[in-house]
């Protein structure tokens, strides 16, 4: 493939100038964290160096396409021979390790120019750190991207000539529906090195990220941006979008939304900062209940939200590094992407190495159109519903839609109002007839059924009339608000808003950071040592060691009071159990007496309250 | 109140019984601490709560130790456990210290 900007637009059959203008008008500014190794790149350049493989699901791989054979045109022919087979590409997985070894000698493992300003472990407690340690150990057992792969990917990316690495395409499409126009922007990265470069949750080869801008049209037919949505792993539906006029939650540079990309993860954020992502760990329900129960007993009723078990990672989206977009030092190369391009519908495999990780965190993603299981992504098939905008009309449509709804309800209300008097008369006549023939048992049952039917029908219509009145009042209020251009609060739709901390704001003392880094490993080593050297006193010493570690942690965090309360509560629970085990009959009798007194008090109180005066 | 009664009772018992001289200081100190804790708790504030919880914790640990060694005082255990649970509820802790999370 030739090394020119033209390569980025080669083999793209349908260039719609109006779409390009629209995409250009609202294209984002993406700001990265200093130390970021990978920026958006041309898929053509990536494919040139890629090898295409097919995995049979049992660890056997077959080479389908050698280096240099792949392009945006030839990347088609989806695997069709069974669900177990999976196609994947790899660039970093090819070549010798010599260059990687050289890189290891030259540089530290952490990304160049990046400083975390405080260990993530110091930001969470023991339980999370213990789970984190288990997670790290699990990486040895489950499929994971080898460290050398990340290094090699960095090396390959850096070795690209400047004229190639300076091409930053976004792959975009314009989706027009009866209500909204969605601009969908995709960014392709050669590698996600969040784990190896930035102490994050995962590494994987190839990375696709996406954002959306949703447009309405004004009276002159001009496009008006109303919402921006950034795809994020832990958020769904309406929590993904921010209103264009929400200056608190959405940064704009002119008409361009600003995206703060997570270091290594490339996850998109609306605000700059450091995001503590506590990824919940799904434990078997029995264990989860036991953990919650213990937590409830120790912390007490109302002692705060059940923390569950989670692993903490920090996603650094500082925005203090490179930036791409209007006004930035690097600019975009827009590429229209739709189903007419061979590789978009034609390749449903993974874009990077498949390590067959059961949690999938270390497996490469599929392309823009597909999920890893080859189903079509919802963000592709229905970008409007993806951000739950299917339930929200564009402002220019809202008043007319509400008016139409209002008129329909009014029509129905007229029909209902006309039907009710007739039914009332019929029911009254039925009652009168029954009254006249009440002594005739043979004729009454059918008339009774008829009367019940009339009564049911009338009751339903009367209820509908009242409900319609309420609905009409609500529709009028909403329509008037839409007529006047009044909108709800910009964040009224949000269920959950990620709150970043400023870079370095969560910085804890060096002592706590050091303690957080060594405590779990040290505790395990001491406990093993105690069990080996002094098994007779093992339990007592182990309890003492754990207590000492907790005390040190609480002193460093300034939480001695909380720890004291927890310990004393624990002792009280043990004491209560001891007493109950020895005097359980007495305990039950006391509980029964207490219940009896309580019931008596309640009932007598009620009796006195309801007694007639005097 | 329990702490107050317990502290006073211990001091009275100390005068009436033959406590080994090497334990008198410790027992008397703990008794006085109990009384101080009870009084400061009644006066309100974080230090009163902290002292009271600390003394209760110590008493509980001591009573549990005695139970382990075969000399249980179940009445004391039950009363101390009740007091400790009540005193460490988030509401009670918040009322005395302004912190709610245990």
PDB file of C-alpha atoms in Angstrom, chain A residues 140-428:
ATOM      1  CA  UNK A 140      -1.443 -16.356  34.355  1.00  0.00           C
ATOM      2  CA  UNK A 141      -4.081 -19.047  33.942  1.00  0.00           C
ATOM      3  CA  UNK A 142      -6.514 -17.543  31.464  1.00  0.00           C
ATOM      4  CA  UNK A 143      -5.790 -16.329  27.993  1.00  0.00           C
ATOM      5  CA  UNK A 144      -4.036 -12.996  27.954  1.00  0.00           C
ATOM      6  CA  UNK A 145      -2.129 -10.813  25.606  1.00  0.00           C
ATOM      7  CA  UNK A 146       1.601 -11.386  26.238  1.00  0.00           C
ATOM      8  CA  UNK A 147       3.594  -8.367  27.363  1.00  0.00           C
ATOM      9  CA  UNK A 148       5.874  -8.734  24.373  1.00  0.00           C
ATOM     10  CA  UNK A 149       2.899  -8.177  22.078  1.00  0.00           C
ATOM     11  CA  UNK A 150       2.237  -4.742  23.543  1.00  0.00           C
ATOM     12  CA  UNK A 151       5.925  -3.855  23.280  1.00  0.00           C
ATOM     13  CA  UNK A 152       6.091  -5.022  19.707  1.00  0.00           C
ATOM     14  CA  UNK A 153       2.933  -3.106  18.829  1.00  0.00           C
ATOM     15  CA  UNK A 154       4.474   0.059  20.280  1.00  0.00           C
ATOM     16  CA  UNK A 155       7.645  -0.556  18.337  1.00  0.00           C
ATOM     17  CA  UNK A 156       5.807  -1.182  15.071  1.00  0.00           C
ATOM     18  CA  UNK A 157       3.624   1.850  15.534  1.00  0.00           C
ATOM     19  CA  UNK A 158       6.588   4.069  16.286  1.00  0.00           C
ATOM     20  CA  UNK A 159       8.469   2.770  13.293  1.00  0.00           C
ATOM     21  CA  UNK A 160       5.796   3.979  10.870  1.00  0.00           C
ATOM     22  CA  UNK A 161       7.107   6.791   8.662  1.00  0.00           C
ATOM     23  CA  UNK A 162       5.817  10.195   9.725  1.00  0.00           C
ATOM     24  CA  UNK A 163       3.747  10.610   6.586  1.00  0.00           C
ATOM     25  CA  UNK A 164       1.840   7.441   7.491  1.00  0.00           C
ATOM     26  CA  UNK A 165       1.552   7.854  11.246  1.00  0.00           C
ATOM     27  CA  UNK A 166       0.293  11.403  10.763  1.00  0.00           C
ATOM     28  CA  UNK A 167      -2.818  10.161   8.954  1.00  0.00           C
ATOM     29  CA  UNK A 168      -5.655  10.101  11.452  1.00  0.00           C
ATOM     30  CA  UNK A 169      -8.852   8.952   9.792  1.00  0.00           C
ATOM     31  CA  UNK A 170     -12.187   8.731  11.407  1.00  0.00           C
ATOM     32  CA  UNK A 171     -14.507   6.227   9.800  1.00  0.00           C
ATOM     33  CA  UNK A 172     -17.916   7.768   9.785  1.00  0.00           C
ATOM     34  CA  UNK A 173     -21.403   7.448   8.459  1.00  0.00           C
ATOM     35  CA  UNK A 174     -24.565   9.495   8.427  1.00  0.00           C
ATOM     36  CA  UNK A 175     -27.723   7.675   9.470  1.00  0.00           C
ATOM     37  CA  UNK A 176     -30.979   9.454   8.714  1.00  0.00           C
ATOM     38  CA  UNK A 177     -34.226   8.350  10.339  1.00  0.00           C
ATOM     39  CA  UNK A 178     -37.732   9.842  10.438  1.00  0.00           C
ATOM     40  CA  UNK A 179     -36.750  11.746  13.573  1.00  0.00           C
ATOM     41  CA  UNK A 180     -33.013  12.122  14.039  1.00  0.00           C
ATOM     42  CA  UNK A 181     -29.897  12.283  11.916  1.00  0.00           C
ATOM     43  CA  UNK A 182     -27.018  10.475  13.582  1.00  0.00           C
ATOM     44  CA  UNK A 183     -23.371  11.143  12.776  1.00  0.00           C
ATOM     45  CA  UNK A 184     -21.363   8.115  13.829  1.00  0.00           C
ATOM     46  CA  UNK A 185     -17.583   8.498  14.132  1.00  0.00           C
ATOM     47  CA  UNK A 186     -15.294   5.503  14.585  1.00  0.00           C
ATOM     48  CA  UNK A 187     -11.598   5.587  15.508  1.00  0.00           C
ATOM     49  CA  UNK A 188      -9.265   2.666  14.906  1.00  0.00           C
ATOM     50  CA  UNK A 189      -6.174   2.058  17.074  1.00  0.00           C
ATOM     51  CA  UNK A 190      -3.535  -0.595  16.514  1.00  0.00           C
ATOM     52  CA  UNK A 191      -3.462  -1.605  20.164  1.00  0.00           C
ATOM     53  CA  UNK A 192      -5.113  -1.090  23.554  1.00  0.00           C
ATOM     54  CA  UNK A 193      -2.264  -1.089  26.118  1.00  0.00           C
ATOM     55  CA  UNK A 194      -4.282   0.022  29.140  1.00  0.00           C
ATOM     56  CA  UNK A 195      -2.999  -2.837  31.336  1.00  0.00           C
ATOM     57  CA  UNK A 196       0.645  -2.926  30.315  1.00  0.00           C
ATOM     58  CA  UNK A 197       1.051   0.820  29.875  1.00  0.00           C
ATOM     59  CA  UNK A 198      -1.268   2.371  32.449  1.00  0.00           C
ATOM     60  CA  UNK A 199      -2.025  -0.253  35.165  1.00  0.00           C
ATOM     61  CA  UNK A 200      -5.465  -0.857  33.653  1.00  0.00           C
ATOM     62  CA  UNK A 201      -7.744  -3.873  33.310  1.00  0.00           C
ATOM     63  CA  UNK A 202      -6.779  -5.257  29.939  1.00  0.00           C
ATOM     64  CA  UNK A 203      -4.602  -5.244  26.843  1.00  0.00           C
ATOM     65  CA  UNK A 204      -5.792  -6.228  23.413  1.00  0.00           C
ATOM     66  CA  UNK A 205      -4.592  -5.854  19.894  1.00  0.00           C
ATOM     67  CA  UNK A 206      -6.688  -3.466  17.750  1.00  0.00           C
ATOM     68  CA  UNK A 207      -9.247  -1.141  19.239  1.00  0.00           C
ATOM     69  CA  UNK A 208     -12.391   0.419  17.788  1.00  0.00           C
ATOM     70  CA  UNK A 209     -14.000   3.347  19.623  1.00  0.00           C
ATOM     71  CA  UNK A 210     -17.047   5.326  18.602  1.00  0.00           C
ATOM     72  CA  UNK A 211     -18.920   8.522  19.334  1.00  0.00           C
ATOM     73  CA  UNK A 212     -22.140  10.007  17.976  1.00  0.00           C
ATOM     74  CA  UNK A 213     -23.588  13.426  17.271  1.00  0.00           C
ATOM     75  CA  UNK A 214     -27.376  13.609  16.904  1.00  0.00           C
ATOM     76  CA  UNK A 215     -28.828  16.329  14.726  1.00  0.00           C
ATOM     77  CA  UNK A 216     -32.168  18.013  14.419  1.00  0.00           C
ATOM     78  CA  UNK A 217     -33.095  20.474  11.645  1.00  0.00           C
ATOM     79  CA  UNK A 218     -34.168  24.064  12.170  1.00  0.00           C
ATOM     80  CA  UNK A 219     -36.908  25.922  10.299  1.00  0.00           C
ATOM     81  CA  UNK A 220     -34.492  26.648   7.437  1.00  0.00           C
ATOM     82  CA  UNK A 221     -33.545  23.004   7.104  1.00  0.00           C
ATOM     83  CA  UNK A 222     -30.112  23.480   8.634  1.00  0.00           C
ATOM     84  CA  UNK A 223     -28.626  20.778  10.821  1.00  0.00           C
ATOM     85  CA  UNK A 224     -28.630  21.593  14.518  1.00  0.00           C
ATOM     86  CA  UNK A 225     -26.664  19.423  16.940  1.00  0.00           C
ATOM     87  CA  UNK A 226     -28.731  18.433  19.968  1.00  0.00           C
ATOM     88  CA  UNK A 227     -26.927  15.530  21.612  1.00  0.00           C
ATOM     89  CA  UNK A 228     -23.467  13.974  21.703  1.00  0.00           C
ATOM     90  CA  UNK A 229     -23.041  10.374  22.833  1.00  0.00           C
ATOM     91  CA  UNK A 230     -19.793   8.558  23.621  1.00  0.00           C
ATOM     92  CA  UNK A 231     -19.785   4.772  23.791  1.00  0.00           C
ATOM     93  CA  UNK A 232     -18.583   3.649  27.217  1.00  0.00           C
ATOM     94  CA  UNK A 233     -18.305   0.174  28.662  1.00  0.00           C
ATOM     95  CA  UNK A 234     -20.066   0.715  31.967  1.00  0.00           C
ATOM     96  CA  UNK A 235     -22.863   2.929  30.713  1.00  0.00           C
ATOM     97  CA  UNK A 236     -25.859   2.246  28.537  1.00  0.00           C
ATOM     98  CA  UNK A 237     -28.717   3.967  26.794  1.00  0.00           C
ATOM     99  CA  UNK A 238     -29.448   7.527  27.761  1.00  0.00           C
ATOM    100  CA  UNK A 239     -26.503   7.658  30.182  1.00  0.00           C
ATOM    101  CA  UNK A 240     -24.247   7.724  27.126  1.00  0.00           C
ATOM    102  CA  UNK A 241     -25.433  11.087  25.862  1.00  0.00           C
ATOM    103  CA  UNK A 242     -25.039  14.709  26.883  1.00  0.00           C
ATOM    104  CA  UNK A 243     -27.102  17.612  25.661  1.00  0.00           C
ATOM    105  CA  UNK A 244     -25.318  20.036  23.391  1.00  0.00           C
ATOM    106  CA  UNK A 245     -26.139  23.004  25.665  1.00  0.00           C
ATOM    107  CA  UNK A 246     -24.908  21.240  28.795  1.00  0.00           C
ATOM    108  CA  UNK A 247     -21.717  23.185  29.433  1.00  0.00           C
ATOM    109  CA  UNK A 248     -21.157  21.384  32.701  1.00  0.00           C
ATOM    110  CA  UNK A 249     -20.983  17.946  31.097  1.00  0.00           C
ATOM    111  CA  UNK A 250     -19.949  18.564  27.510  1.00  0.00           C
ATOM    112  CA  UNK A 251     -16.955  20.571  26.346  1.00  0.00           C
ATOM    113  CA  UNK A 252     -17.239  22.170  22.926  1.00  0.00           C
ATOM    114  CA  UNK A 253     -14.681  23.871  20.759  1.00  0.00           C
ATOM    115  CA  UNK A 254     -16.861  25.823  18.390  1.00  0.00           C
ATOM    116  CA  UNK A 255     -19.285  23.215  17.028  1.00  0.00           C
ATOM    117  CA  UNK A 256     -16.968  20.351  17.862  1.00  0.00           C
ATOM    118  CA  UNK A 257     -17.502  18.113  20.898  1.00  0.00           C
ATOM    119  CA  UNK A 258     -14.368  17.412  22.900  1.00  0.00           C
ATOM    120  CA  UNK A 259     -13.583  13.782  23.700  1.00  0.00           C
ATOM    121  CA  UNK A 260     -11.094  12.969  26.447  1.00  0.00           C
ATOM    122  CA  UNK A 261      -9.656   9.571  25.570  1.00  0.00           C
ATOM    123  CA  UNK A 262      -8.554   7.189  28.317  1.00  0.00           C
ATOM    124  CA  UNK A 263      -4.816   6.459  28.293  1.00  0.00           C
ATOM    125  CA  UNK A 264      -4.290   3.098  26.651  1.00  0.00           C
ATOM    126  CA  UNK A 265      -7.981   2.178  26.852  1.00  0.00           C
ATOM    127  CA  UNK A 266      -9.051   4.941  24.445  1.00  0.00           C
ATOM    128  CA  UNK A 267     -12.431   4.972  26.220  1.00  0.00           C
ATOM    129  CA  UNK A 268     -14.258   8.223  25.577  1.00  0.00           C
ATOM    130  CA  UNK A 269     -15.078  10.650  28.374  1.00  0.00           C
ATOM    131  CA  UNK A 270     -16.892  13.961  28.420  1.00  0.00           C
ATOM    132  CA  UNK A 271     -14.779  15.584  31.114  1.00  0.00           C
ATOM    133  CA  UNK A 272     -11.032  15.493  31.674  1.00  0.00           C
ATOM    134  CA  UNK A 273      -9.721  13.747  34.741  1.00  0.00           C
ATOM    135  CA  UNK A 274      -9.010  10.394  36.296  1.00  0.00           C
ATOM    136  CA  UNK A 275     -11.840   7.903  36.483  1.00  0.00           C
ATOM    137  CA  UNK A 276     -11.784   5.316  39.222  1.00  0.00           C
ATOM    138  CA  UNK A 277     -13.580   2.436  37.599  1.00  0.00           C
ATOM    139  CA  UNK A 278     -14.479  -0.160  40.203  1.00  0.00           C
ATOM    140  CA  UNK A 279     -15.347  -3.118  38.046  1.00  0.00           C
ATOM    141  CA  UNK A 280     -17.730  -5.336  40.045  1.00  0.00           C
ATOM    142  CA  UNK A 281     -16.737  -8.976  40.245  1.00  0.00           C
ATOM    143  CA  UNK A 282     -19.575 -11.414  39.606  1.00  0.00           C
ATOM    144  CA  UNK A 283     -19.321 -13.946  42.421  1.00  0.00           C
ATOM    145  CA  UNK A 284     -21.526 -17.021  42.760  1.00  0.00           C
ATOM    146  CA  UNK A 285     -24.768 -15.867  44.388  1.00  0.00           C
ATOM    147  CA  UNK A 286     -24.174 -17.875  47.589  1.00  0.00           C
ATOM    148  CA  UNK A 287     -20.756 -16.276  48.152  1.00  0.00           C
ATOM    149  CA  UNK A 288     -22.171 -12.863  47.270  1.00  0.00           C
ATOM    150  CA  UNK A 289     -24.915 -13.326  49.888  1.00  0.00           C
ATOM    151  CA  UNK A 290     -22.387 -14.414  52.534  1.00  0.00           C
ATOM    152  CA  UNK A 291     -20.156 -11.385  51.788  1.00  0.00           C
ATOM    153  CA  UNK A 292     -23.163  -9.037  51.935  1.00  0.00           C
ATOM    154  CA  UNK A 293     -24.409 -10.656  55.144  1.00  0.00           C
ATOM    155  CA  UNK A 294     -21.055 -10.293  56.903  1.00  0.00           C
ATOM    156  CA  UNK A 295     -20.764  -6.731  55.662  1.00  0.00           C
ATOM    157  CA  UNK A 296     -24.287  -5.976  56.923  1.00  0.00           C
ATOM    158  CA  UNK A 297     -23.578  -7.401  60.391  1.00  0.00           C
ATOM    159  CA  UNK A 298     -20.247  -5.603  60.763  1.00  0.00           C
ATOM    160  CA  UNK A 299     -21.314  -2.265  59.295  1.00  0.00           C
ATOM    161  CA  UNK A 300     -24.759  -2.274  60.863  1.00  0.00           C
ATOM    162  CA  UNK A 301     -28.143  -1.318  59.450  1.00  0.00           C
ATOM    163  CA  UNK A 302     -27.904   1.797  57.366  1.00  0.00           C
ATOM    164  CA  UNK A 303     -24.135   1.613  57.420  1.00  0.00           C
ATOM    165  CA  UNK A 304     -23.876   2.764  53.840  1.00  0.00           C
ATOM    166  CA  UNK A 305     -24.166   1.117  50.457  1.00  0.00           C
ATOM    167  CA  UNK A 306     -23.124  -2.525  50.246  1.00  0.00           C
ATOM    168  CA  UNK A 307     -19.681  -2.246  48.663  1.00  0.00           C
ATOM    169  CA  UNK A 308     -19.813  -5.697  47.032  1.00  0.00           C
ATOM    170  CA  UNK A 309     -16.568  -7.040  45.634  1.00  0.00           C
ATOM    171  CA  UNK A 310     -14.863  -5.119  42.895  1.00  0.00           C
ATOM    172  CA  UNK A 311     -11.528  -4.490  41.260  1.00  0.00           C
ATOM    173  CA  UNK A 312     -10.404  -0.897  40.997  1.00  0.00           C
ATOM    174  CA  UNK A 313      -8.768   0.512  37.911  1.00  0.00           C
ATOM    175  CA  UNK A 314      -8.029   4.072  37.027  1.00  0.00           C
ATOM    176  CA  UNK A 315      -8.691   5.325  33.526  1.00  0.00           C
ATOM    177  CA  UNK A 316      -6.552   8.387  32.973  1.00  0.00           C
ATOM    178  CA  UNK A 317      -8.339  10.758  30.620  1.00  0.00           C
ATOM    179  CA  UNK A 318      -6.377  13.891  31.362  1.00  0.00           C
ATOM    180  CA  UNK A 319      -6.384  15.449  27.931  1.00  0.00           C
ATOM    181  CA  UNK A 320      -2.872  16.809  28.478  1.00  0.00           C
ATOM    182  CA  UNK A 321      -1.258  14.968  25.549  1.00  0.00           C
ATOM    183  CA  UNK A 322      -1.719  14.934  21.791  1.00  0.00           C
ATOM    184  CA  UNK A 323      -4.981  16.138  20.337  1.00  0.00           C
ATOM    185  CA  UNK A 324      -6.674  15.669  16.986  1.00  0.00           C
ATOM    186  CA  UNK A 325      -9.376  17.775  15.422  1.00  0.00           C
ATOM    187  CA  UNK A 326     -10.241  21.330  14.433  1.00  0.00           C
ATOM    188  CA  UNK A 327      -7.854  23.763  16.066  1.00  0.00           C
ATOM    189  CA  UNK A 328      -5.557  20.979  17.300  1.00  0.00           C
ATOM    190  CA  UNK A 329      -2.023  20.195  16.131  1.00  0.00           C
ATOM    191  CA  UNK A 330      -3.250  17.147  14.214  1.00  0.00           C
ATOM    192  CA  UNK A 331      -6.235  16.958  11.899  1.00  0.00           C
ATOM    193  CA  UNK A 332      -8.718  14.291  10.828  1.00  0.00           C
ATOM    194  CA  UNK A 333      -8.994  12.533   7.503  1.00  0.00           C
ATOM    195  CA  UNK A 334     -12.709  11.770   7.161  1.00  0.00           C
ATOM    196  CA  UNK A 335     -13.615   8.451   5.598  1.00  0.00           C
ATOM    197  CA  UNK A 336     -17.199   7.573   4.815  1.00  0.00           C
ATOM    198  CA  UNK A 337     -17.928   4.070   5.997  1.00  0.00           C
ATOM    199  CA  UNK A 338     -20.996   2.030   5.122  1.00  0.00           C
ATOM    200  CA  UNK A 339     -22.041  -1.442   4.001  1.00  0.00           C
ATOM    201  CA  UNK A 340     -20.883  -0.734   0.438  1.00  0.00           C
ATOM    202  CA  UNK A 341     -17.280  -1.064   1.552  1.00  0.00           C
ATOM    203  CA  UNK A 342     -16.194  -4.692   1.273  1.00  0.00           C
ATOM    204  CA  UNK A 343     -14.511  -5.020   4.653  1.00  0.00           C
ATOM    205  CA  UNK A 344     -17.351  -3.506   6.669  1.00  0.00           C
ATOM    206  CA  UNK A 345     -19.990  -6.216   6.117  1.00  0.00           C
ATOM    207  CA  UNK A 346     -17.493  -8.699   4.690  1.00  0.00           C
ATOM    208  CA  UNK A 347     -15.319  -9.339   7.729  1.00  0.00           C
ATOM    209  CA  UNK A 348     -16.949 -10.251  11.035  1.00  0.00           C
ATOM    210  CA  UNK A 349     -13.797 -11.624  12.662  1.00  0.00           C
ATOM    211  CA  UNK A 350     -11.588 -10.016  15.274  1.00  0.00           C
ATOM    212  CA  UNK A 351      -9.285  -7.188  14.305  1.00  0.00           C
ATOM    213  CA  UNK A 352      -6.447  -8.356  16.528  1.00  0.00           C
ATOM    214  CA  UNK A 353      -5.115 -11.436  18.208  1.00  0.00           C
ATOM    215  CA  UNK A 354      -7.578 -13.894  19.728  1.00  0.00           C
ATOM    216  CA  UNK A 355      -6.258 -15.177  23.052  1.00  0.00           C
ATOM    217  CA  UNK A 356      -9.526 -16.959  23.851  1.00  0.00           C
ATOM    218  CA  UNK A 357      -9.939 -15.178  27.175  1.00  0.00           C
ATOM    219  CA  UNK A 358     -13.135 -16.490  28.834  1.00  0.00           C
ATOM    220  CA  UNK A 359     -13.819 -12.960  30.150  1.00  0.00           C
ATOM    221  CA  UNK A 360     -13.094 -11.556  26.653  1.00  0.00           C
ATOM    222  CA  UNK A 361     -11.288  -8.553  28.136  1.00  0.00           C
ATOM    223  CA  UNK A 362      -8.057  -9.532  26.400  1.00  0.00           C
ATOM    224  CA  UNK A 363      -9.612 -10.552  23.105  1.00  0.00           C
ATOM    225  CA  UNK A 364      -9.489  -8.082  20.253  1.00  0.00           C
ATOM    226  CA  UNK A 365     -12.755  -6.448  19.198  1.00  0.00           C
ATOM    227  CA  UNK A 366     -14.608  -7.173  15.974  1.00  0.00           C
ATOM    228  CA  UNK A 367     -15.135  -4.423  13.413  1.00  0.00           C
ATOM    229  CA  UNK A 368     -17.557  -1.486  13.546  1.00  0.00           C
ATOM    230  CA  UNK A 369     -20.489  -3.542  12.332  1.00  0.00           C
ATOM    231  CA  UNK A 370     -20.105  -6.664  14.460  1.00  0.00           C
ATOM    232  CA  UNK A 371     -19.898  -7.924  18.003  1.00  0.00           C
ATOM    233  CA  UNK A 372     -17.323 -10.573  18.843  1.00  0.00           C
ATOM    234  CA  UNK A 373     -19.991 -13.266  18.399  1.00  0.00           C
ATOM    235  CA  UNK A 374     -20.580 -12.020  14.827  1.00  0.00           C
ATOM    236  CA  UNK A 375     -23.992 -10.525  15.602  1.00  0.00           C
ATOM    237  CA  UNK A 376     -24.534  -6.990  14.311  1.00  0.00           C
ATOM    238  CA  UNK A 377     -23.783  -4.286  16.852  1.00  0.00           C
ATOM    239  CA  UNK A 378     -26.787  -2.328  18.036  1.00  0.00           C
ATOM    240  CA  UNK A 379     -24.818   0.887  17.597  1.00  0.00           C
ATOM    241  CA  UNK A 380     -24.580  -0.001  13.920  1.00  0.00           C
ATOM    242  CA  UNK A 381     -28.098  -1.293  13.271  1.00  0.00           C
ATOM    243  CA  UNK A 382     -29.877   1.323  15.350  1.00  0.00           C
ATOM    244  CA  UNK A 383     -27.676   4.217  16.493  1.00  0.00           C
ATOM    245  CA  UNK A 384     -30.779   6.110  17.647  1.00  0.00           C
ATOM    246  CA  UNK A 385     -31.965   3.448  20.090  1.00  0.00           C
ATOM    247  CA  UNK A 386     -28.371   2.885  21.161  1.00  0.00           C
ATOM    248  CA  UNK A 387     -28.562   6.123  23.138  1.00  0.00           C
ATOM    249  CA  UNK A 388     -32.307   5.719  23.859  1.00  0.00           C
ATOM    250  CA  UNK A 389     -33.141   8.609  21.591  1.00  0.00           C
ATOM    251  CA  UNK A 390     -35.939   6.601  20.021  1.00  0.00           C
ATOM    252  CA  UNK A 391     -38.012   7.708  23.008  1.00  0.00           C
ATOM    253  CA  UNK A 392     -37.063  11.348  22.643  1.00  0.00           C
ATOM    254  CA  UNK A 393     -38.248  13.462  19.710  1.00  0.00           C
ATOM    255  CA  UNK A 394     -35.987  16.100  18.184  1.00  0.00           C
ATOM    256  CA  UNK A 395     -36.975  19.582  19.452  1.00  0.00           C
ATOM    257  CA  UNK A 396     -38.265  20.615  16.034  1.00  0.00           C
ATOM    258  CA  UNK A 397     -40.633  17.627  15.950  1.00  0.00           C
ATOM    259  CA  UNK A 398     -41.714  17.684  19.581  1.00  0.00           C
ATOM    260  CA  UNK A 399     -44.530  20.248  19.413  1.00  0.00           C
ATOM    261  CA  UNK A 400     -46.093  18.718  16.287  1.00  0.00           C
ATOM    262  CA  UNK A 401     -45.857  15.188  17.677  1.00  0.00           C
ATOM    263  CA  UNK A 402     -47.411  16.276  20.951  1.00  0.00           C
ATOM    264  CA  UNK A 403     -50.133  18.200  19.135  1.00  0.00           C
ATOM    265  CA  UNK A 404     -50.977  15.119  17.073  1.00  0.00           C
ATOM    266  CA  UNK A 405     -51.118  13.051  20.221  1.00  0.00           C
ATOM    267  CA  UNK A 406     -53.264  15.655  21.939  1.00  0.00           C
ATOM    268  CA  UNK A 407     -55.739  15.722  19.052  1.00  0.00           C
ATOM    269  CA  UNK A 408     -55.994  11.936  19.026  1.00  0.00           C
ATOM    270  CA  UNK A 409     -56.734  11.842  22.755  1.00  0.00           C
ATOM    271  CA  UNK A 410     -59.260  14.663  22.376  1.00  0.00           C
ATOM    272  CA  UNK A 411     -61.045  12.716  19.642  1.00  0.00           C
ATOM    273  CA  UNK A 412     -61.167   9.658  21.808  1.00  0.00           C
ATOM    274  CA  UNK A 413     -62.380  11.723  24.728  1.00  0.00           C
ATOM    275  CA  UNK A 414     -65.278  13.027  22.629  1.00  0.00           C
ATOM    276  CA  UNK A 415     -66.257   9.455  21.727  1.00  0.00           C
ATOM    277  CA  UNK A 416     -66.011   8.352  25.346  1.00  0.00           C
ATOM    278  CA  UNK A 417     -68.053  11.300  26.557  1.00  0.00           C
ATOM    279  CA  UNK A 418     -70.752  10.517  23.964  1.00  0.00           C
ATOM    280  CA  UNK A 419     -70.885   6.821  24.906  1.00  0.00           C
ATOM    281  CA  UNK A 420     -71.254   7.245  28.632  1.00  0.00           C
ATOM    282  CA  UNK A 421     -74.818   8.769  28.771  1.00  0.00           C
ATOM    283  CA  UNK A 422     -76.188   6.048  26.489  1.00  0.00           C
ATOM    284  CA  UNK A 423     -74.716   3.349  28.686  1.00  0.00           C
ATOM    285  CA  UNK A 424     -75.981   5.048  31.819  1.00  0.00           C
ATOM    286  CA  UNK A 425     -79.490   5.095  30.390  1.00  0.00           C
ATOM    287  CA  UNK A 426     -79.263   1.459  29.307  1.00  0.00           C
ATOM    288  CA  UNK A 427     -78.029   0.374  32.706  1.00  0.00           C
ATOM    289  CA  UNK A 428     -80.810   2.269  34.465  1.00  0.00           C
TER     290      UNK A 428
END
